[in-house]
């Protein structure tokens, strides 16, 4: 943990993310953040309910609908940099208790606004709510790597996203019902509800165990402008993290465009009432929650960024179908949920909204986990502060574009500027096209995302993987992985099991195999040749291995030097010892079990000639394959023979 207590590795096998909900290190935080999201939305919807209950003028309603989002988002621009520094410097559980105490004070001010029916006071409290959310934001995600094992990050983020989605939806429903249900007692009920929720959140937060501070000695820069640029630069230091941050901001852009159109879309295109709008929002929220929860199962409890392209492609497909499902105005109006579902295309639209949410979960959860797993803990809160600044910009841009794209024109300096005048389905179509373009752009810049997706699909289509002992892979720092070499798929299988990026050392002829070469090059594999075949290439390989280990990366070597021809482990070559002589890093022995009977091994080479014959092996399709790792060994005290014996022991008789 961040306070210096080491994290115990999560149990293997049947353990799932739901087990976190029984543990103190996660449950109080999960409930605290869910209660905060719930209360924020109860409050905002209760204000709308009060305006309708009071029968205020359209001008006052317009004032709120325009001012409220701006007031809530403004603190993210002004104070995110400061919030990131505070979250870095202050012990995390203490900071969460401070922010929940702030929520009690803010909701007490909101209660004054409800009781006096004063919109100005309510808007001031709303600005303060945005400020409190700004302070809470960086610690919300930076606390997870401090209390969760790396193999729990995907599941933990999935739970947080699911909890947030359901809390937002529930808060909107409950907040919207307060004045309808309570009538003249609405101000009292709304006041009591928001204060009670704030107090509950603070009480629950007191059960969060200490999680340490990322950088206790950090000197805070109180000037928000230069510090905002500084945290944005921190978020862009690593290419993969930078584009993960961009991906998360794009998620908020897509979500804002979609959800801001749903009220009018439900009425005009679906022919529904206000109830149908809530139903449409619920389908999207439930889909997001389900997709978030499925990420751990699909990723086999690793940070699997291969799910990101899957999520992007799925979002595009369902957005496209949503645009085509109801392209024109509805012929009926005032439909409830049952009446809508009975109409042609009702179920299609419902499935589209669920699908968009589902694949949105696939898209965003691995991105959060990637940011957490590849960002230094001393910078993580500030990176998430930079993310929040960028998110708020994308949200504002989405709101402005969603509005302006539907205008026929507007005047600027006395000049009439024509606009697209799009219908809402056309906005969805434009969003689908933009989503595909942005996804392709990100994957072109960082091909690791697409490479992981293709390898994830390939490996899980061809094999049934069962990893064991993967927790021995260190969370950070250099390590050398040594493994037996059975098939042409070994590197992809190990990459699918090891939660960190791995630099594979492989024979240059395998490295240059058509199609597979793209995977290996993208994964920054290191080609090598024998001393007699190409001494210059061999020396370059050793230099590159040493440089990678010096940078704290994981390097994997297959010390046999070639694929096994009979299923047995060959003698480990001395090149392994040369690597350790130059840099004696920890060595992690690993073994592949069950690969000899699978596709792409040399098992049938004696029986059938040619590559097609070797790959045919029908009973090898979907083979059960185990990847077994042992505890790290001291690189200064091992030799090739010792490591060979350990790998033989790990593999046993299961070739």
XYZ file of C-alpha atoms in Angstrom:
655
model
C 0.000 0.000 0.000
C 1.016 3.608 -0.343
C 1.775 3.836 3.381
C 4.441 1.208 2.953
C 2.424 -1.889 3.768
C 2.870 -4.380 0.911
C -0.211 -5.515 -0.897
C -0.936 -9.206 -0.628
C -1.492 -10.755 -4.045
C -5.143 -11.498 -4.723
C -6.163 -15.124 -4.522
C -6.168 -16.898 -7.852
C -8.756 -19.143 -9.363
C -12.270 -18.350 -8.266
C -11.538 -14.842 -7.007
C -13.571 -12.145 -8.751
C -14.055 -8.416 -8.482
C -17.180 -8.923 -6.369
C -14.948 -10.141 -3.552
C -13.663 -6.564 -3.237
C -17.114 -5.536 -2.012
C -16.483 -7.588 1.141
C -13.137 -5.965 1.920
C -12.562 -2.837 3.963
C -9.771 -1.629 1.683
C -12.360 -1.134 -1.110
C -15.987 -1.206 0.113
C -16.058 2.055 2.164
C -14.430 3.973 -0.694
C -16.809 2.411 -3.233
C -19.841 3.410 -1.150
C -18.471 6.899 -0.499
C -17.926 7.724 -4.166
C -21.308 6.218 -5.134
C -23.106 8.221 -2.438
C -21.369 11.383 -3.647
C -22.431 10.835 -7.255
C -25.949 9.947 -6.109
C -26.272 13.079 -3.977
C -24.941 15.392 -6.699
C -27.636 14.230 -9.075
C -30.394 14.230 -6.469
C -29.526 17.857 -5.809
C -29.402 18.965 -9.439
C -32.649 17.239 -10.373
C -34.369 18.495 -7.222
C -33.625 22.068 -8.321
C -35.350 21.379 -11.648
C -38.250 19.806 -9.769
C -38.549 22.883 -7.549
C -38.638 25.227 -10.541
C -41.525 23.282 -12.066
C -43.258 23.041 -8.667
C -43.016 26.808 -8.271
C -44.290 27.340 -11.810
C -41.509 29.820 -12.516
C -41.233 31.618 -15.803
C -39.511 30.174 -18.809
C -36.811 32.814 -18.339
C -35.895 31.417 -14.909
C -35.853 27.860 -16.250
C -33.618 28.980 -19.095
C -31.353 30.767 -16.608
C -30.893 27.554 -14.651
C -30.450 25.243 -17.625
C -27.739 27.510 -19.022
C -26.006 28.539 -15.793
C -26.098 25.215 -13.924
C -23.821 23.138 -16.177
C -21.382 26.059 -16.527
C -21.231 26.663 -12.770
C -20.666 22.974 -12.050
C -17.901 22.547 -14.646
C -16.108 25.869 -14.003
C -14.232 24.667 -10.865
C -12.661 21.875 -12.913
C -10.963 24.501 -15.076
C -10.019 26.727 -12.141
C -8.987 24.321 -9.406
C -8.084 20.905 -10.885
C -4.349 21.665 -10.821
C -4.557 22.640 -7.157
C -6.707 19.588 -6.407
C -4.141 17.298 -8.017
C -1.324 18.725 -5.894
C -3.356 18.437 -2.694
C -4.301 14.844 -3.538
C -0.596 14.098 -4.097
C 0.523 15.673 -0.814
C -2.245 14.686 1.633
C -2.954 11.160 2.857
C -5.763 9.891 0.653
C -8.321 8.673 3.210
C -7.910 11.922 5.161
C -8.541 13.968 2.024
C -11.683 11.956 1.249
C -12.999 12.668 4.765
C -12.269 16.377 4.255
C -14.156 16.480 0.952
C -17.167 14.617 2.385
C -17.211 17.064 5.321
C -17.228 19.865 2.740
C -20.246 18.174 1.160
C -22.168 18.437 4.452
C -21.502 22.180 4.600
C -22.405 22.667 0.928
C -25.650 20.722 1.222
C -26.543 22.730 4.331
C -26.223 25.847 2.166
C -28.335 24.105 -0.487
C -30.977 23.408 2.154
C -31.159 27.149 2.849
C -31.743 27.682 -0.860
C -34.544 25.086 -0.943
C -36.219 26.458 2.182
C -36.091 30.062 0.988
C -36.722 28.995 -2.634
C -33.784 31.168 -3.625
C -32.298 30.210 -6.997
C -29.169 32.325 -6.419
C -28.286 30.432 -3.234
C -28.933 27.120 -4.991
C -26.629 28.081 -7.854
C -23.883 29.171 -5.424
C -24.205 25.796 -3.707
C -24.038 24.113 -7.114
C -20.747 25.889 -7.847
C -19.447 24.692 -4.471
C -20.571 21.160 -5.357
C -18.477 21.391 -8.499
C -15.534 22.585 -6.375
C -15.956 19.645 -3.996
C -16.120 17.225 -6.945
C -12.969 18.829 -8.362
C -11.086 18.144 -5.122
C -12.411 14.591 -4.915
C -11.721 13.700 -8.564
C -7.931 13.099 -8.467
C -8.067 11.005 -5.299
C -11.016 8.959 -6.636
C -8.812 7.164 -9.138
C -5.354 7.575 -7.600
C -6.431 5.720 -4.447
C -7.195 2.506 -6.353
C -3.553 1.599 -7.204
C -2.681 2.259 -3.550
C -5.221 -0.234 -2.173
C -5.602 -2.740 -5.025
C -3.168 -5.215 -6.485
C -2.384 -4.536 -10.173
C -4.394 -7.628 -11.150
C -7.400 -6.094 -9.360
C -7.275 -2.722 -11.113
C -9.554 -3.668 -14.007
C -12.147 -5.210 -11.697
C -11.932 -2.334 -9.223
C -12.339 0.284 -11.941
C -15.232 -1.719 -13.364
C -16.995 -1.637 -10.004
C -16.372 2.097 -9.622
C -17.709 2.861 -13.106
C -20.716 0.607 -12.555
C -21.409 2.224 -9.186
C -21.062 5.714 -10.638
C -23.384 4.977 -13.581
C -26.099 3.478 -11.392
C -25.715 6.206 -8.752
C -26.092 8.968 -11.356
C -29.190 7.334 -12.807
C -30.711 6.665 -9.380
C -29.971 10.210 -8.249
C -31.661 11.691 -11.298
C -34.765 9.565 -10.751
C -35.043 10.215 -7.012
C -34.200 13.902 -7.329
C -36.764 14.345 -10.081
C -39.461 12.717 -7.930
C -38.941 14.742 -4.735
C -41.263 17.658 -5.455
C -43.791 15.543 -7.354
C -44.080 13.118 -4.454
C -43.768 15.551 -1.528
C -45.752 18.467 -2.933
C -45.745 21.397 -0.500
C -43.293 19.547 1.715
C -40.839 19.341 -1.196
C -38.392 21.984 0.150
C -38.195 20.197 3.520
C -37.823 16.770 1.958
C -35.178 17.916 -0.557
C -33.210 19.682 2.194
C -33.318 16.710 4.539
C -32.438 14.258 1.776
C -29.303 16.008 0.495
C -28.014 16.683 4.019
C -28.694 13.092 5.126
C -26.872 11.716 2.099
C -23.891 14.013 2.727
C -23.697 12.963 6.387
C -23.965 9.294 5.413
C -21.148 9.699 2.906
C -18.923 11.300 5.543
C -19.654 8.563 8.106
C -18.905 5.836 5.558
C -15.682 7.578 4.506
C -14.382 7.282 8.063
C -14.081 3.523 7.512
C -11.639 3.968 4.608
C -8.229 2.709 5.819
C -5.112 4.880 5.403
C -3.754 4.766 1.850
C -0.723 7.040 2.100
C 0.247 10.082 0.068
C 1.769 9.962 -3.396
C 4.328 12.730 -2.776
C 4.163 13.999 0.849
C 7.019 16.479 0.312
C 5.456 18.140 -2.718
C 5.613 21.932 -2.683
C 2.243 23.260 -3.808
C 2.130 25.867 -6.549
C -0.912 28.022 -5.800
C -0.892 29.730 -9.205
C -3.529 27.777 -11.168
C -2.531 28.816 -14.691
C 1.079 27.550 -14.908
C 0.232 24.548 -12.728
C -2.658 23.606 -15.027
C -0.222 23.443 -17.925
C 2.201 21.500 -15.732
C -0.304 18.757 -14.873
C -1.388 18.564 -18.515
C 2.266 18.004 -19.443
C 2.525 15.261 -16.814
C -0.444 13.507 -18.415
C 1.384 13.530 -21.759
C 4.798 12.196 -20.667
C 4.164 8.624 -21.831
C 2.627 8.065 -25.245
C 0.299 5.255 -24.141
C -0.847 7.205 -21.052
C -1.322 10.375 -23.100
C -3.607 8.598 -25.511
C -5.418 6.797 -22.711
C -6.144 10.238 -21.227
C -7.352 11.374 -24.638
C -9.538 8.258 -24.855
C -11.152 8.936 -21.467
C -11.883 12.529 -22.503
C -13.388 11.255 -25.747
C -15.614 8.947 -23.678
C -16.956 12.013 -21.875
C -17.448 13.794 -25.202
C -19.477 10.902 -26.642
C -21.472 10.493 -23.434
C -22.263 14.207 -23.234
C -23.414 14.451 -26.864
C -25.559 11.336 -26.509
C -27.204 12.030 -23.152
C -27.821 15.728 -23.856
C -29.881 14.748 -26.918
C -31.932 12.048 -25.177
C -34.690 14.277 -23.695
C -35.617 15.759 -27.086
C -34.901 12.505 -28.940
C -37.264 10.588 -26.635
C -40.035 13.110 -27.250
C -39.604 13.922 -30.955
C -38.204 10.745 -32.490
C -39.508 8.115 -30.084
C -42.857 9.756 -29.361
C -42.404 9.328 -25.640
C -43.108 11.132 -22.412
C -40.641 12.161 -19.711
C -40.785 8.579 -18.450
C -39.407 7.334 -21.755
C -36.450 9.710 -21.491
C -35.569 8.223 -18.098
C -35.934 4.735 -19.615
C -33.575 5.621 -22.486
C -31.031 7.070 -20.060
C -31.399 3.980 -17.879
C -30.629 1.674 -20.806
C -27.431 3.570 -21.568
C -26.418 3.663 -17.880
C -27.184 -0.013 -17.282
C -25.275 -0.949 -20.444
C -22.270 1.053 -19.230
C -22.443 -0.628 -15.833
C -22.659 -4.129 -17.334
C -19.824 -3.429 -19.773
C -17.667 -2.105 -16.944
C -18.309 -5.222 -14.870
C -17.546 -7.578 -17.770
C -14.098 -6.079 -18.333
C -12.466 -8.156 -15.601
C -13.843 -11.418 -17.016
C -12.848 -10.557 -20.582
C -9.397 -9.352 -19.601
C -8.585 -12.371 -17.396
C -7.818 -9.917 -14.546
C -5.036 -8.098 -16.352
C -4.927 -4.528 -17.643
C -6.102 -5.582 -21.109
C -6.006 -2.552 -23.379
C -7.025 -4.840 -26.236
C -10.603 -4.228 -25.059
C -10.311 -0.539 -26.008
C -10.531 -1.087 -29.794
C -13.338 -3.603 -29.211
C -15.212 -0.946 -27.249
C -14.585 1.715 -29.902
C -15.774 -0.507 -32.762
C -18.863 -1.571 -30.804
C -19.744 2.016 -29.896
C -19.505 3.014 -33.559
C -21.678 0.108 -34.732
C -24.478 0.736 -32.234
C -24.367 4.532 -32.678
C -24.720 3.990 -36.414
C -27.694 1.690 -35.929
C -29.280 4.121 -33.448
C -29.061 6.865 -36.089
C -30.808 4.625 -38.622
C -33.410 3.101 -36.283
C -35.629 6.208 -35.978
C -34.449 8.738 -38.588
C -37.645 10.818 -38.622
C -40.212 12.234 -36.205
C -42.504 9.790 -34.417
C -46.088 9.471 -35.629
C -47.369 9.096 -32.042
C -46.719 11.072 -28.876
C -46.979 10.639 -25.127
C -45.993 6.962 -25.215
C -44.979 5.264 -21.999
C -42.283 2.573 -21.952
C -44.653 -0.291 -22.721
C -46.295 1.657 -25.551
C -42.918 2.530 -27.043
C -41.653 -1.064 -26.931
C -44.806 -2.176 -28.736
C -43.996 0.134 -31.657
C -41.910 -1.026 -34.655
C -38.237 -0.493 -33.877
C -38.831 -0.020 -30.164
C -36.736 -2.985 -29.099
C -34.103 -2.147 -31.717
C -33.584 1.315 -30.227
C -33.484 -0.147 -26.724
C -30.815 -2.677 -27.722
C -28.833 0.092 -29.438
C -28.760 2.174 -26.240
C -27.769 -0.873 -24.199
C -25.090 -1.753 -26.759
C -23.608 1.746 -26.799
C -23.379 1.672 -23.010
C -21.957 -1.869 -22.971
C -19.126 -1.089 -25.366
C -18.532 2.265 -23.677
C -17.711 0.253 -20.549
C -15.288 -1.906 -22.552
C -13.711 1.300 -23.873
C -13.190 3.364 -20.732
C -12.432 0.898 -17.899
C -9.172 -0.457 -19.402
C -8.085 3.130 -20.110
C -8.421 4.064 -16.431
C -6.553 0.890 -15.454
C -3.804 1.645 -17.978
C -3.308 5.173 -16.632
C -3.103 3.807 -13.090
C -0.720 0.971 -13.953
C 1.762 3.028 -16.006
C 1.847 6.311 -14.098
C 4.334 6.766 -11.237
C 2.483 6.870 -7.913
C 4.174 10.178 -7.054
C 2.516 11.798 -10.101
C -0.776 9.933 -10.364
C -3.088 12.432 -8.637
C -1.716 15.264 -10.770
C -2.130 13.185 -13.931
C -5.783 12.640 -13.034
C -6.087 16.364 -12.329
C -4.821 17.003 -15.857
C -7.328 14.442 -17.085
C -10.141 16.315 -15.323
C -9.130 19.606 -16.954
C -9.152 17.962 -20.363
C -12.435 16.152 -19.616
C -14.167 19.389 -18.716
C -12.991 20.950 -21.973
C -14.349 18.022 -23.966
C -17.672 18.200 -22.086
C -18.071 21.896 -22.887
C -17.103 21.269 -26.509
C -19.630 18.424 -26.744
C -22.423 20.587 -25.326
C -21.640 23.462 -27.712
C -21.319 21.219 -30.776
C -24.461 19.267 -29.918
C -26.377 22.534 -29.871
C -24.803 24.353 -32.819
C -24.980 21.392 -35.206
C -28.770 21.544 -34.929
C -29.011 25.261 -35.692
C -29.940 26.399 -39.217
C -27.697 29.452 -38.779
C -26.484 32.098 -36.333
C -25.330 35.683 -36.572
C -21.786 36.724 -35.771
C -20.952 40.413 -36.014
C -23.980 41.015 -38.179
C -22.972 38.228 -40.557
C -25.275 35.230 -40.971
C -23.304 32.013 -40.623
C -25.049 28.931 -42.053
C -25.004 25.775 -39.917
C -25.726 22.094 -40.725
C -29.266 22.129 -39.190
C -28.978 18.425 -38.324
C -31.712 16.323 -36.824
C -30.860 14.371 -33.675
C -30.477 11.054 -35.599
C -28.106 12.889 -37.935
C -26.150 14.089 -34.886
C -25.871 10.432 -33.792
C -24.652 9.522 -37.292
C -22.026 12.281 -37.175
C -20.991 11.060 -33.714
C -20.611 7.488 -35.008
C -18.381 8.670 -37.862
C -16.348 10.900 -35.535
C -15.945 8.047 -33.043
C -14.574 5.750 -35.746
C -12.185 8.459 -36.977
C -10.883 9.309 -33.502
C -10.443 5.639 -32.631
C -8.479 4.961 -35.809
C -6.334 8.037 -35.164
C -5.509 6.937 -31.598
C -4.748 3.373 -32.690
C -2.528 4.658 -35.505
C -0.527 6.808 -33.097
C -0.289 4.056 -30.477
C -0.520 0.748 -32.381
C -0.074 -1.079 -29.052
C -3.835 -0.672 -28.497
C -4.712 -2.354 -31.789
C -1.936 -4.933 -31.436
C -3.234 -5.955 -28.017
C -6.765 -6.216 -29.408
C -5.753 -8.449 -32.307
C -3.527 -10.636 -30.126
C -6.259 -10.805 -27.462
C -8.776 -11.968 -30.074
C -6.350 -14.443 -31.620
C -5.114 -15.999 -28.391
C -8.550 -16.338 -26.816
C -9.994 -17.782 -30.015
C -7.313 -20.461 -30.340
C -6.628 -21.319 -26.700
C -8.188 -21.637 -23.273
C -5.619 -19.952 -21.054
C -5.071 -20.682 -17.392
C -2.367 -18.456 -15.872
C -0.860 -19.292 -12.489
C 1.674 -17.417 -10.386
C 1.525 -14.319 -12.595
C 1.502 -12.227 -9.419
C 5.243 -12.902 -9.189
C 5.708 -10.380 -12.015
C 6.811 -7.175 -10.227
C 4.512 -4.168 -10.464
C 7.419 -1.989 -11.543
C 11.138 -2.225 -12.209
C 13.280 -4.425 -14.414
C 12.965 -8.205 -14.565
C 14.078 -10.970 -16.906
C 11.507 -13.646 -17.771
C 12.810 -17.008 -19.008
C 10.443 -19.562 -20.535
C 10.448 -22.772 -22.568
C 9.774 -22.330 -26.300
C 7.111 -24.577 -27.829
C 5.256 -22.760 -30.611
C 5.141 -19.695 -32.823
C 2.411 -18.310 -30.543
C 4.441 -18.370 -27.310
C 5.181 -14.631 -27.249
C 1.542 -13.679 -27.840
C 0.365 -16.074 -25.135
C 2.826 -14.719 -22.571
C 1.932 -11.137 -23.549
C -1.730 -11.974 -22.965
C -0.957 -13.210 -19.436
C 1.657 -10.739 -18.188
C 0.000 -7.487 -17.049
C 2.969 -5.276 -18.012
C 4.423 -4.641 -21.485
C 7.107 -7.221 -22.299
C 10.102 -6.922 -24.633
C 10.516 -10.357 -26.243
C 13.863 -11.572 -27.553
C 13.263 -13.821 -30.544
C 15.077 -15.413 -33.438
C 15.168 -12.889 -36.275
C 13.572 -15.282 -38.786
C 10.521 -15.712 -36.544
C 10.528 -11.956 -35.904
C 10.257 -11.420 -39.672
C 7.442 -13.925 -40.316
C 4.813 -12.122 -42.484
C 1.813 -10.739 -40.563
C 3.297 -11.739 -37.199
C 6.157 -9.312 -37.825
C 3.741 -6.422 -37.283
C 2.780 -7.761 -33.848
C 6.399 -8.291 -32.836
C 7.583 -4.898 -34.122
C 4.694 -3.096 -32.428
C 5.469 -4.897 -29.164
C 9.116 -3.745 -29.526
C 10.453 -7.288 -29.701
C 14.215 -7.639 -29.983
C 15.434 -9.755 -32.945
C 18.536 -11.845 -32.373
C 20.757 -14.182 -34.406
C 23.478 -16.664 -33.594
C 27.123 -15.594 -33.339
C 28.071 -17.480 -36.496
C 24.997 -16.377 -38.461
C 25.096 -12.642 -37.760
C 27.435 -11.494 -34.964
C 26.541 -7.825 -35.446
C 22.813 -8.503 -34.972
C 23.559 -10.605 -31.901
C 25.579 -7.794 -30.329
C 22.862 -5.240 -31.106
C 20.357 -7.550 -29.425
C 22.437 -7.796 -26.223
C 22.862 -4.018 -26.175
C 19.129 -3.490 -26.627
C 18.313 -6.024 -23.904
C 20.624 -4.227 -21.484
C 19.148 -0.832 -22.379
C 15.600 -2.119 -21.845
C 16.484 -3.551 -18.427
C 18.213 -0.289 -17.517
C 14.941 1.501 -18.278
C 13.094 -0.764 -15.824
C 11.330 -2.844 -18.477
C 10.492 -6.551 -18.516
C 12.436 -8.622 -21.036
C 11.530 -12.203 -21.958
C 14.071 -14.686 -23.302
C 13.491 -18.198 -24.660
C 16.908 -19.626 -23.653
C 16.570 -22.813 -25.728
C 17.237 -20.678 -28.797
C 14.642 -22.397 -31.000
C 11.292 -24.182 -30.926
C 11.328 -27.628 -29.377
C 11.262 -30.376 -32.006
C 10.100 -33.203 -29.741
C 8.167 -31.473 -26.960
C 11.085 -31.698 -24.521
C 12.953 -28.724 -23.094
C 16.349 -28.275 -24.724
C 19.488 -27.123 -22.943
C 19.428 -23.437 -22.005
C 22.130 -21.501 -23.846
C 24.763 -19.323 -22.221
C 23.502 -16.076 -23.765
C 21.210 -15.852 -20.742
C 24.245 -15.625 -18.470
C 25.781 -12.859 -20.589
C 22.668 -10.760 -20.065
C 22.827 -11.247 -16.295
C 26.565 -10.542 -16.147
C 25.924 -7.090 -17.574
C 22.815 -6.423 -15.471
C 21.910 -8.891 -12.693
C 18.179 -8.138 -12.448
C 15.587 -10.461 -10.842
C 14.809 -13.495 -13.009
C 11.300 -14.964 -13.202
C 11.117 -18.566 -14.450
C 7.961 -19.358 -16.429
C 6.714 -22.464 -18.185
C 4.175 -23.121 -20.917
C 2.163 -26.275 -20.298
C -0.050 -27.999 -22.869
C 1.335 -26.121 -25.873
C 2.931 -29.130 -27.562
C -0.485 -30.543 -28.517
C -1.736 -27.167 -29.751
C -1.660 -25.487 -33.130
C 1.560 -23.879 -34.397
C 3.887 -26.279 -32.603
C 6.178 -28.761 -34.361
C 4.394 -31.761 -32.920
C 3.308 -33.210 -36.271
C 6.432 -32.282 -38.197
C 7.517 -35.921 -38.437
C 4.101 -37.123 -39.542
C 3.181 -34.466 -42.087
C 5.303 -32.225 -44.228
C 4.878 -28.508 -44.685
C 3.551 -25.665 -42.563
C -0.081 -26.498 -43.310
C 0.427 -30.001 -42.052
C 2.031 -28.750 -38.850
C -0.781 -26.279 -38.213
C -3.668 -28.577 -39.074
C -3.944 -30.524 -35.794
C -7.731 -30.285 -35.266
C -7.578 -31.535 -31.694
C -5.151 -28.738 -30.887
C -7.768 -26.033 -31.522
C -8.953 -24.347 -28.298
C -6.341 -26.348 -26.401
C -6.094 -25.867 -22.665
C -2.827 -24.045 -22.062
C -1.308 -23.176 -18.705
C 1.225 -20.428 -18.071
C 3.009 -20.999 -14.765
C 5.401 -18.554 -13.095
C 7.688 -19.016 -10.089
C 8.986 -16.508 -7.560
C 11.788 -14.214 -8.757
C 15.337 -15.497 -8.433
C 18.403 -13.353 -7.786
C 20.031 -12.656 -11.150
C 23.469 -12.445 -9.516
C 23.237 -15.994 -8.150
C 21.714 -18.039 -10.972
C 23.083 -19.636 -14.111
C 21.538 -21.223 -17.203
C 21.519 -24.724 -15.697
C 19.695 -23.599 -12.541
C 17.047 -21.761 -14.550
C 16.617 -24.698 -16.920
C 16.012 -27.003 -13.952
C 13.446 -24.582 -12.510
C 11.555 -24.278 -15.805
C 11.564 -28.090 -16.160
C 10.130 -28.331 -12.645
C 7.400 -25.801 -13.457
C 6.393 -27.544 -16.664
C 6.473 -31.056 -15.202
C 5.147 -33.777 -17.498
C 2.563 -31.539 -19.160
C 4.323 -30.682 -22.423
